[in-house]
Each structure stands twice: as C-alpha cells, then as structure tokens.
Amino acid sequence: MHGFATNSRATLDVPSHFHPQLAPTPSLISNLPALANPVQAMVTPTPKELQFQKKLTGDTGSLLTKLKDLHEELKAIDQESVAPNSLKSVSMQLIDPSIVNHKDKGVRIYAACCVADMLRLCAPQAPYNNNQLKTIFELFVNELRNITKPTSPYFGMYHYLLESLSAVKSIVLITDIKNPGGLMVSLFRNIFDDIRPQQAKNVQICMSELLQHIIDEANHLPQEIIDMILAQFLHKQKFDNPAAYRLACDLGNNCADKLQRYVFQYFSDIISTAGKSELSSKEMADFKTVHQLVIELNKAAPALLLNVVPQLEEELKVSDITIRTLATKSLGEMFAETTSQLTTQYESTWKAWLQRRNDKAPQVRIVWIESLVKLIKAHGNLAKELSEGLAEKLVDPDEKVRAAACKMIGEFDYETSLHHIQKNTLIQVGHRCRDKKKMVSKEAIHALSVLYNQAYPEIEVGTQASISHFAWMPSAILHAVYVNDNEISSYVDNAVFTTLFPPQGDAESRVQRLVFTYSALDDKGRTGFLSVLRRSVDARYYMTAFLQLLKTKEDSASEEYEKKLGSVIKILSDRLPDPLKSSPLLHKYTQLHDAKFFKSISDCMDSRLSLKEIKKAGKETLTRIENANPQISEVFSILIQRISLTLVNSEVLTELIKKIGEDEEHRVTSGELLRSISLIFPAIFKDHLVEITSLLRDPEFAGASDSLYTLAEFAKQFPKSIPADTRAKETLRTFLESGVVVQARHATIVLASIPNNDKMCKEIADFIVERLDIASTGLLKDLAILSQLALYSPQVFEGVSSSVISFIIKKLLMTNTLEQETMFEPTEDWIEKQDLDEYTLSKIMGLKVLVNRAIVLHESDPASAPDAVRPVFKLLWTIINNDGELAELKNTNAVLKSHLRLNAARLLIKLTRNRPMYEKMVSVAEYSHLALVIQDPVFRVRQGLAGRIMKYLRAKELHIRYLAVLILASHEPEIEWRSQIRGFLIQQSKAQDHENKLMLNEITLARVIHLLANHPDFILKSGPTHSVDDLNLAARYIEFYLETMSNSENVSLIYYIASLLKTVRFANVHEHTQNLYVLSDLAQYMIQERSRSHNWTLTSYPGQVKLPRELFVPLGQGELPEVSTKNCLPAEWVRAREHKTDRKSRVTEDRKFGQATKRRSRSLSPSEVDAEDGAEAEKGLTSSSRVKRAKSSKAQRVPEEPTRRMASRVAKSKRAVYKDVGTSEEESDGMESDLDAL
C-alpha cells in the first residue's frame, strides 16, 4: 500500500483569496503549541484517545449532528497525537452502507470528510481493506462532483474534502485498489467536466494537484485518461473551457516524465495506422485532428512530445501527399513557437523539413511557405536560410506556389521585412507583379503595396535603409500595367487607390505622399501611374454618359436609345476584368437605377466635394447595390473605385499648386505632376484658373512653366472658360517676350484659344514676322510661337504664312551657317535634343510649323489641302531620301542630319494619323522608304520612329500597314529595344482577339513580305538564286513575325496567306516579283516548321482573303500553274535548315531529359520562369535587364549575325532600290520650284 503525507502542515499552502465560504481549515493549517524550550519540543507527546464514542445511527437529524461532532474532533487532531486504536470502531461505522449510501447530502459529505480525516490520521497505513477502499473512493468521487455548487450549504465541506485529499495525498490510495481504472477515469472525467474559470483559484489548484498525485503514483494509466487529457488541447475545447485546458497544461508539464510514453504510444498507433493504408474520410479527419493536437501540445506542454517529433519527421518522407502536407504544416507551426528550441533539439527533423520546400507536390510546398511568416518573426536567426528558400519559391514552376510565396511576403510586418527579408527576394516579388498567371500578379501587387504602406512613414523622414528596401515598390507595381490586361490593371488600380495612396488624412498630407511617392517612380512607373489616372478619367467619362442615358430612359425608350445604351455598357464592361460577365450585370443595374443612385454616383465624380463626402457617396452607392443585388456590386466596386475622385480632387490641386510655389525640394516633381494631371484631366482645373493666373503675375513664381502648361491643356479642351480679362492676357503676353521657349509656347496656346482674341494674335504674328532672321537670338522661340498660332489661330497665321514658309524653307532649312557646319565632331552622329544648339532646334521647329499648318488645312479646307500640302510631303521625303541633307552645299553635319531624318519620319506619320486623305498621298514606294528608317544606322533615330509608330498604333490612330514596319526591327542590335517592340507586337496580336474579324495582323505578313522582297539586303547580287545568307537574313524577319503574331488558332490562315502570294504579282511592274515567290515559299516552309515544333495542326483555310490591292494584282491564267507549282527555295538552304532544326531538336530533347532528372531537386531559376511566363511579352523591361547607357554619339551595337548588312547600309543604297518609278531625275531636281508653291 502506498504511503501518503504524514504532515499536512508541510504539504498544504492555501491561498488567502479563495471563496468566502472557504475559511482556512484549522486542522489542516494547525499551529504547533508554543514550546517553552527546545527540550520540551523533543519530548514525545502521549497519544490521545478519540473522545467520540457515539454510535452513528438514528434519524437523519441525529445522525448529521453526530457526524458534525465527529468531524470537528477529527479535524482538530494532529496525526502524531492520536491513538490509532481509538479510531477503529468509528472508522468502520463511517463506511457502513447506511451512511455511505444515505439519501441526505449532509450525511454523505460529513461522512466523506470524516473518512478523509481517518486516512490522514492513520497514515501511512489506511485502516481499510481493498473492498472498503473501493467503497470509500466511490463516495469521494461522487461527493466531489458537488464542488461546482458554491451556493450549496455544504460547499465548505466539499472543498474540505478536495483540499484534504490533495494536501495529504491520500488520493493516491485509489491506485492500490484492485482494478482502479474505472474510478480513476470517473474522477478525471468529473474534474475536467466540473472545473470552471470562475472557480476559486485554490479550488483549481487542488484539482490539479489531486490528478497529478494519481498520475505520479499509478503504475498504469487507462487510455481513457490519456484521451481525456489530450482532448483538452483541441482548439474547441481550449476555448469552451479554458480552466480545463489550463489543468491539462499543468498535468502535461508537471507529469511529463510519466505521461511521455503514453503520449508517444497514442500518436504512434494513429500515425503508423495512417501510413499503412488509404484512410477513409472520417479517419483522415481524425488524422488531421491528431496533428492539430500535436501543435497545441507543443505550445502548452512540449515536453510530452519527446518521442513524437521524430515520428513527424518520418511522415515527411512517406508517399502519401496528405500525410506529408500535414506533417510539414504541423512541424512548421511547432518550429515557429517563440520559445521553441526544436530546431536545435531535433536537427535532423529541421533539415528534413527544410527539404520540403522542394517537395514534388505543390500543396506541400505551399504549406511550407505558409509556415515562414511566424517562423521568421519568432526566430530571426533562421531568417537568412528561410528567406533564400522563399526567394526560390517565387520562381516556382507552379503558379499556386508562386502566389502563396507572394502572399506570405505581404504578411510580414515592417521590421521583419526590413531586417530579415533580403531585398533581392522583394525584387523578385516585383517581377511577379507581371506574372503570366493572374493569381500570382494579384498577390504580388497586394504584397508590395502593403509593405510600402507600412514603410512609408520611415521613407518620408529619410531613413536610408527603408528607402533602399521599399521605395522602389510603387514602380514595380505600376510596371504591371504594361501587361495590358484588364484584370491585372484592376489589381494595380486597387493598390493605387487604397494602399499606395490611402484615401485618408488631410489634403496636405495626401499631397505630400503623392508628390513624394511620384518623385521616387522611375520613368516606366510614372507612365504607369498616369495610365491609372487616364483609366480613371475614361471611366468617369463613360459613367457620366451611362448615367445621362439612364436619366432620360423613360423619355427615350426606342431602338436607337437601346443601341446607345448597349454601346456605352460595352465600353464600360470591356475595361473590366471579365467583360462577358460584366455586361449583363450592368444591364441588370439599369433596372435598379433611380434618382438617388444618380446623385450618389455623380457625387463620387464631383471634384468640388471633400474627400469625406466622396467616400461617403461611394459607400452609400455600394451598400445600396449590395442590398439589391450582390452580384452587381462586384462590378460596381471596381467602377466606383475608378471614378471616385479620392486621389485627385479640388483639395489636392490647391495644395499641389501651393507646393509648386513654396516647396523648393519637391517643386520640380510637383510641377511635373501638375502638368500630367492637366494633360489627362484638364476639366478638374476649372475652379483653379484664377488662382493659377494670379500666381503667374508674380515674376518670382518658380512654377510658371508648369502652371502655363496646365493652362494650355485646359485651354485646348475648354477655351471659353479661360480668363479673358485684359490683365490676364497681358500677363500671358509677357511670357512671349521674357519667358523661355516652353513658356512662350504654352502662353501662345492659351492666348490663341481665347475667343475673339484674333487682334492680339495678329499683333504677335506680325511682330514676329518682321524680326524673323537667321541671326536672331530669339529665333527658336519665335518659331515655337508661330507653330502654335498655326494650330490654334489658323486665320491669323494664314495672313503671314507666305512670309513664314519662305523664310523657313529658303533661309532656314536649305542653308547652313559656318558655325553650324563645324559645331560637332565629324565622328558624331547623334546628340540628345536637350544638348542641341538653338539654331539646330530652330530647323526642327521650322518643320513643325509647316506640318502644323498642313494639319489645320486638313480640317479647315479639305478641298484645297492636298495641293497645298503636297510640297510639305515632298520636303519631308527629300529629307529622308537624302539622308537628312537639304542644303545645296551638302554641308549639314551628321548630328543635324540624324535629327532631321527622325523628325521628318515622325512628322510624316503624324500627318497621316487619323487623316485618310493624307494617308492616301503616301505612295507604296514612299512607304517603303519610310520603313527603312527603322533600320537607320543611328539607334536614336530607329528608336524614335518605332516608339512613335507604337504609340499611334496602340491608340488606333495609324493605318495598320505600319505594323509591318515594326517587323523590320527583328535584326535590331539593341536587345532591350527589340524586346520592347516584340512585346508590343504580342500585345497587338492579342488585342485583335476581342475585335472584329478583319484579319489585320495576318494580312501584315503580306505587307512584310512585300517590304522584304524589295529590301536592299534581298537584291540578287549575282547568280540566278539567292544565297543561303540572304535567305537566313530574310528568315529572321519571318521568324520575328511568327513569334509575335502567330498562334494555334490563326496559323492556318497565315499559311494560307503565305501560299496565296504565289497567285499574284506586284502591282508595280518595276518591283522584284521573283523575290515575292522566294519569300512566299520561305514563309510557308517556316510556318510548317513552327507548327511542327509547337504541335499545331495546319488545316485548309475555308474562307477567302483579299490581299492589299495597292501591292498585289492576280497572275494571268497562263502564269499561274508554273508559278504556283515551282519551289523557289534552293536545295542547299533547305538541307542546311533541316540540319539546324534536327540539331536543335536533339539539344531540346537532351535538355528536357536533364530537367526531368533534376526536377525533384530544384525549382526553376528566375530566368526560366520569366521565360515561361512570357516576360518578353510585356512592353517594358525587367529591372534586371534595364541598363542605363551613357550618352554617346552612337549607341553601342550588339552584333547578331556576321552576315547582317543593314546596319552599315547607307541612304544612297536605299534610294537606288526604292526610287519611285513615277519620279524622274528632273522632277527631283525641281524640288525648289515646288517649295516656292508653298
């Protein structure tokens, strides 16, 4: 039999703040009698006889009185001072069934307390046998249940019993009973069920100690008890009964040595079973619960898991994905505990867990990633290793893994991301903003915007570490707009309007953040930011049209009205992430619309309202729509966000204008921002015109240029709203004399736009014409003023046009000064525009004056415009054909010629932009001349023309035939620029999918082949056939077209067009038709080759295609059979191509095999993922490839193929090939007489 405590005074420490009824028990906290001296203390006291001699019988009242008397005597007796024999009789009476099973509660509890005292006094030998002890502990277990009843009159006695059993440890006798499991289980169950947080602390302590004593002394614990203890750690139980959870924690920590083997066996049985066979859904649910239990045990009682952690390590290696996932998740959470030392205690487990980042199952890798946030926060010493692993997952082959990695990075706080996440990892998140998969882009954009928002306060105050780590993030987010995808654009918009520039705080702080963030954007970032604003303006425009149509719905119900409404809805929905879903929802909204909706939505777009009022209007709108139809709210949440003037409104403009005048540090950025806003959204400045004009009167006002630009943009759209008082006009006129060129230009636009201001404009024009002179120091400014008068006051300009045009052509363009001849080094062929001298800039400005007049004539006098502008066209063609040379003495320096070539080419396409009449004036031969400028020897010329063509094509303002010109950039030696052009062409190809079926991109192949057939590099030099080098050069052009324009859906059509070229000849009989057939066969061969490599199916195209009539005419019946059946490709080239293709296929197969063997051990590299994600399809460049080139006269070229000749080709050779057959040498020599006609 177990011994138990023989000195209660030494084992019990009762807190003094327990329940009011629980006064300290004298018998348990008795004081020893005062000793007269130490000798007296050593004398053994004479044992006392128990005085109680009554029989425990009688009615309930009598029996209860006797038991109370007995209890009072027993509790007052010390263990050492009682005569054990005197206790025998009463101890047997106390366990008589008539008392133990008495129906009265008082009798039972007093009897139980007396028995507990008997056990205390008789220690270490209990005066009962096994059966009697079983009866006693059944009584104890039953009576202890009443500890939950503090209002009971016997509550003090229930507590006394609990306290006695715990303090004296007499509870351990329960383990000596034969088959004690049932009683032990009942006791444990009762205590876990009965313990409550509101109970007195000492009651909870006694319960805990009671169970601990049993666990410590028991030779074996029933499984039910283990289950019971572990169940308290489950999430639901933990919060349902926190006191039971704390009790389980105490048992786990204080009895860890005893419980470890039971816990190990518990988990071992379950885990081993799971690893042997497939689990049912219920078994799997239980299995997940077990792992959650392990996590909770690690938090509360980690010592219990001594042998469990290695079991989890084994789970990491099993083939079942679900088990590996659970093990990875569980260990991740366990390692992440702040106080955890598992990474050092179980080093092999830690290493095995780290390897799960390369698990073959994406879900395992995702779970691994999700563990990192808490882990890095809790254990900064592990951050470097974990951050590197996280960086790898950002380029994982699986998009869900990449998305999870981005999402987790967004969950780091500022301090953690600054100190523990490497900058290269964050930069990789920036690349993922443009990921091919939308879910990845969404998470990456959100992550960076959140991190930047957290870091902004430190960035604003100039903390260098924060600036380096976070300031670039808005640029990376805004680069995503170049993906040109509606869904990704909506993610960018959301980041801009909610996180990068939160709609909160006063106007001053918002403007400060706007300017500060904008100043840190790179060029692409600023363009992306302006595209967000432009998208917002477009949304407001079409939403206004939508509301106006709905306002007149009842009065205009007709077929025409429905057509207009459908058109506006289509435009709105085409700009949303899912147009097909959005369109019907917008139609549904028309049934909900009412005057209240009209008011609230209109308020969102009212720039005069405060931020608070705009936000309130947006919230009210969305709440009403949500209540009416939740599906519609999904669409309107995007629309309301876009149209709401939370970022730029009247409050912001007032502060921005003030900042230009007062903040020297950010004056330039504020001015640029003001100019950009005025260009995109001039109407918003209507209430600020007087304010801006008054600032311009101050000669010291530093923001004059920006303010004039703003006024000019507003004047273009709303000329009638410009202040027209005399004082305002005179203020503007002073800039024509004393201002710089850009100020004079913008002031002229404003003055010329003011209604009924021709008199002042005429005075200005007459004054300038009188002083036009080559030697004039203000020549450039005078020409800039005239260029704007030609556009905005054409009647005034026509009065002086003859004098101006004569001066520009004869005195400015066709002559050069001696100084200008020798200004630049002979080896220089390019200098940036801002570094050019004023005379050179004057020549360029002179061209713009002529072109501006031609533009106005197209609108004002279309009948006479062709004859009037034909000499302008001839002048521009002469510049291109003569390599930029116009002077009779041929003494123009190379720098000026390069600028003249570029400007002539750009002005030509400007003239034809959205002007069909002028477009028809460009002949096929002239178009071909212009196309070759994209292969100009000077990079900036090539770049300038291609950039302008892409700009106009993107805006659908230029004839589609100019798309073929961009294909000639396939040999562009500047790799970065070629990538941008390639990205644009891919975007253009995708954009056609949502438009009509005009086959514009496919027909481009015919135009490309026409250009190549007459290209200087494809002329037969000798022999009847083209050389292999010639065909390889031409093949690269066709490859470039197929890379950017072909896909599995249109490849059959492209092949049909290529074959159709062998049924026609060139419309111009002087062009090289034989080259056409060679290139047709070449294109067909390469289309077949590409189809095989991409597993595309080539089918017969069922439709009909009309080739451009200005380029091709059908062959005669006699010619057709011979041409269509003849193969024009040299056998030598075909053999070389097949050999190259076979070798490439073998290399590809070897690479695939090598990747397959390595796939389990590594993730894709960043470059591989970028290639997979189609990074080159984006308009911009990645940060890693963006290289700042030093200014030089010639851009550095990267040679591609040793046989490429066009880079060294001169303008003379171009003219020899492309000379218009309709133009004689005499006509060319008569150029000056034609110019006189101007």
CSV table of C-alpha atoms in Angstrom, one decimal, residues 184 251 808 936 1117:
chain,number,residue,atom,x,y,z
A,184,MET,CA,-9.7,6.9,-11.9
A,251,LEU,CA,-0.6,17.9,-15.9
A,808,ILE,CA,11.7,78.5,-93.2
A,936,ASP,CA,18.7,53.7,-89.6
A,1117,GLN,CA,-4.1,32.2,-116.2
